[in-house]
């Protein structure tokens, strides 16, 4: 599996996280939802030596200005065996996590999203391409962070 930095993200045609820089480091800005839709980014990867025990995603992020509040991250997987002209994320098995920001703006925090084997769009065995969809669920009651959340990248590994 591995680490997927912000610079490797792909995006839908609308309502996407935007590239930005923080101290010369690439980040993805996810808006707080004030007047905007839930924003999305995709991370593509390859599973090698996957034993079928589920996957864990760790989101590395910070708040550029806020020192209180929480973010709700939502994720889902898409197995790379479908028509490339349409998305087929396993939205029925989306998983979420809520994490409070650091008390100091700019300090990275991590959010962990766990997926059982039945929640990853049928990914089994090894040598399979996938995409991971990461969204900030600004419509969720627990998303209370005012302002952007900056994602540095995601790590994906077998649970």
CSV table of C-alpha atoms in Angstrom, one decimal:
chain,number,residue,atom,x,y,z
A,1,UNK,CA,0.0,0.0,0.0
A,2,UNK,CA,1.8,3.2,1.0
A,3,UNK,CA,1.6,6.9,1.4
A,4,UNK,CA,-0.1,9.1,-1.1
A,5,UNK,CA,0.8,12.8,-0.9
A,6,UNK,CA,-1.5,15.6,-1.8
A,7,UNK,CA,0.4,16.2,-5.0
A,8,UNK,CA,-0.8,12.8,-6.4
A,9,UNK,CA,-4.5,13.4,-5.9
A,10,UNK,CA,-7.0,13.4,-8.8
A,11,UNK,CA,-10.3,15.2,-8.8
A,12,UNK,CA,-13.9,15.0,-10.0
A,13,UNK,CA,-15.2,17.6,-12.5
A,14,UNK,CA,-16.8,19.7,-9.7
A,15,UNK,CA,-16.8,20.1,-5.9
A,16,UNK,CA,-13.2,19.2,-5.5
A,17,UNK,CA,-10.5,20.0,-2.9
A,18,UNK,CA,-8.0,22.5,-4.3
A,19,UNK,CA,-4.2,22.4,-4.4
A,20,UNK,CA,-2.5,24.9,-2.1
A,21,UNK,CA,1.0,25.4,-0.5
A,22,UNK,CA,1.8,25.6,3.2
A,23,UNK,CA,5.4,26.5,3.9
A,24,UNK,CA,6.4,25.2,0.4
A,25,UNK,CA,4.5,21.9,1.1
A,26,UNK,CA,1.7,20.8,-1.1
A,27,UNK,CA,-1.7,20.4,0.6
A,28,UNK,CA,-5.3,20.0,-0.4
A,29,UNK,CA,-7.7,22.6,0.9
A,30,UNK,CA,-11.1,21.2,1.9
A,31,UNK,CA,-13.6,24.1,2.6
A,32,UNK,CA,-15.7,24.2,5.6
A,33,UNK,CA,-18.9,23.9,3.6
A,34,UNK,CA,-20.1,27.5,4.1
A,35,UNK,CA,-22.0,27.9,0.9
A,36,UNK,CA,-20.2,25.1,-0.9
A,37,UNK,CA,-20.7,21.5,-1.6
A,38,UNK,CA,-18.8,18.6,0.0
A,39,UNK,CA,-15.4,18.5,-1.6
A,40,UNK,CA,-13.7,15.4,-2.9
A,41,UNK,CA,-10.2,14.1,-3.9
A,42,UNK,CA,-9.2,10.7,-5.3
A,43,UNK,CA,-6.0,8.8,-4.5
A,44,UNK,CA,-5.1,5.9,-6.9
A,45,UNK,CA,-3.1,3.0,-5.7
A,46,UNK,CA,-2.1,-0.6,-6.2
A,47,UNK,CA,-2.5,-3.4,-3.7
A,48,UNK,CA,0.4,-5.8,-3.6
A,49,UNK,CA,0.5,-8.7,-1.1
A,50,UNK,CA,-3.0,-8.0,0.3
A,51,UNK,CA,-4.1,-10.7,2.6
A,52,UNK,CA,-7.8,-9.8,2.8
A,53,UNK,CA,-7.9,-8.4,6.4
A,54,UNK,CA,-9.5,-5.0,5.6
A,55,UNK,CA,-7.8,-1.7,5.0
A,56,UNK,CA,-7.0,1.3,7.2
A,57,UNK,CA,-6.6,4.8,5.9
A,58,UNK,CA,-4.8,7.5,7.9
A,59,UNK,CA,-5.5,11.1,6.8
A,60,UNK,CA,-2.7,13.6,7.7
A,61,UNK,CA,-4.1,17.1,8.0
A,62,UNK,CA,-4.1,20.4,9.8
A,63,UNK,CA,-6.1,23.6,10.2
A,64,UNK,CA,-4.4,26.7,8.8
A,65,UNK,CA,-6.1,29.1,11.2
A,66,UNK,CA,-8.5,27.3,13.5
A,67,UNK,CA,-7.5,26.1,16.9
A,68,UNK,CA,-10.8,24.4,17.9
A,69,UNK,CA,-13.4,22.3,16.1
A,70,UNK,CA,-13.5,18.9,14.5
A,71,UNK,CA,-13.6,17.6,10.9
A,72,UNK,CA,-15.6,14.6,9.7
A,73,UNK,CA,-13.7,12.7,7.0
A,74,UNK,CA,-15.6,10.2,4.8
A,75,UNK,CA,-14.0,7.7,2.5
A,76,UNK,CA,-14.9,4.9,0.1
A,77,UNK,CA,-13.0,2.6,-2.3
A,78,UNK,CA,-13.4,1.8,-5.9
A,79,UNK,CA,-12.0,-1.5,-7.3
A,80,UNK,CA,-10.1,-0.9,-10.6
A,81,UNK,CA,-12.1,-3.4,-12.6
A,82,UNK,CA,-14.9,-1.2,-13.8
A,83,UNK,CA,-15.6,1.2,-16.7
A,84,UNK,CA,-13.1,4.0,-16.5
A,85,UNK,CA,-15.7,6.4,-17.9
A,86,UNK,CA,-17.9,6.3,-14.8
A,87,UNK,CA,-17.2,6.3,-11.0
A,88,UNK,CA,-18.2,3.2,-9.1
A,89,UNK,CA,-17.1,3.9,-5.5
A,90,UNK,CA,-18.6,1.6,-3.0
A,91,UNK,CA,-20.8,4.4,-1.6
A,92,UNK,CA,-23.0,1.9,0.3
A,93,UNK,CA,-19.9,1.2,2.5
A,94,UNK,CA,-18.6,4.6,3.1
A,95,UNK,CA,-16.9,5.0,6.4
A,96,UNK,CA,-16.4,8.1,8.5
A,97,UNK,CA,-14.3,9.4,11.4
A,98,UNK,CA,-14.4,12.6,13.4
A,99,UNK,CA,-11.2,14.2,14.6
A,100,UNK,CA,-10.6,17.4,16.6
A,101,UNK,CA,-7.9,19.8,15.3
A,102,UNK,CA,-4.8,20.7,17.2
A,103,UNK,CA,-5.0,23.6,19.7
A,104,UNK,CA,-2.2,25.2,17.6
A,105,UNK,CA,-3.0,26.1,14.0
A,106,UNK,CA,-0.8,24.3,11.5
A,107,UNK,CA,0.1,21.3,13.7
A,108,UNK,CA,-0.7,18.1,11.9
A,109,UNK,CA,-3.2,15.6,13.3
A,110,UNK,CA,-4.2,12.2,12.0
A,111,UNK,CA,-7.6,10.7,11.4
A,112,UNK,CA,-8.0,7.0,11.0
A,113,UNK,CA,-10.7,5.4,8.9
A,114,UNK,CA,-11.1,1.6,9.1
A,115,UNK,CA,-12.6,-0.6,6.5
A,116,UNK,CA,-13.5,-4.3,6.8
A,117,UNK,CA,-12.9,-6.6,3.9
A,118,UNK,CA,-16.6,-6.3,2.9
A,119,UNK,CA,-16.4,-2.5,2.7
A,120,UNK,CA,-13.7,-2.1,0.0
A,121,UNK,CA,-15.7,-2.7,-3.2
A,122,UNK,CA,-14.7,-6.4,-3.6
A,123,UNK,CA,-11.0,-5.8,-3.5
A,124,UNK,CA,-9.5,-9.2,-2.8
A,125,UNK,CA,-6.1,-10.9,-3.3
A,126,UNK,CA,-3.2,-9.1,-4.7
A,127,UNK,CA,-2.1,-7.0,-7.7
A,128,UNK,CA,-5.2,-4.9,-7.9
A,129,UNK,CA,-5.6,-1.2,-8.8
A,130,UNK,CA,-8.0,0.9,-6.7
A,131,UNK,CA,-9.0,4.5,-6.1
A,132,UNK,CA,-9.8,5.9,-2.7
A,133,UNK,CA,-12.3,8.8,-2.4
A,134,UNK,CA,-11.7,11.2,0.4
A,135,UNK,CA,-14.4,13.8,1.3
A,136,UNK,CA,-14.8,16.3,4.1
A,137,UNK,CA,-18.4,15.6,5.3
A,138,UNK,CA,-19.3,19.2,6.0
A,139,UNK,CA,-23.0,18.3,6.3
A,140,UNK,CA,-22.3,16.0,9.3
A,141,UNK,CA,-23.3,17.3,12.7
A,142,UNK,CA,-19.8,16.6,14.0
A,143,UNK,CA,-18.0,18.8,11.5
A,144,UNK,CA,-17.5,22.0,13.5
A,145,UNK,CA,-14.1,23.3,12.2
A,146,UNK,CA,-14.5,26.8,10.8
A,147,UNK,CA,-12.3,27.4,7.8
A,148,UNK,CA,-10.3,25.0,5.6
A,149,UNK,CA,-8.8,21.7,6.6
A,150,UNK,CA,-5.5,21.1,4.8
A,151,UNK,CA,-4.7,17.5,3.8
A,152,UNK,CA,-1.0,16.6,3.4
A,153,UNK,CA,-1.7,13.1,2.2
A,154,UNK,CA,-3.2,9.7,3.1
A,155,UNK,CA,-1.6,6.4,4.1
A,156,UNK,CA,-3.3,3.2,3.2
A,157,UNK,CA,-2.4,-0.1,4.7
A,158,UNK,CA,-3.8,-3.5,5.5
A,159,UNK,CA,-5.5,-3.7,8.9
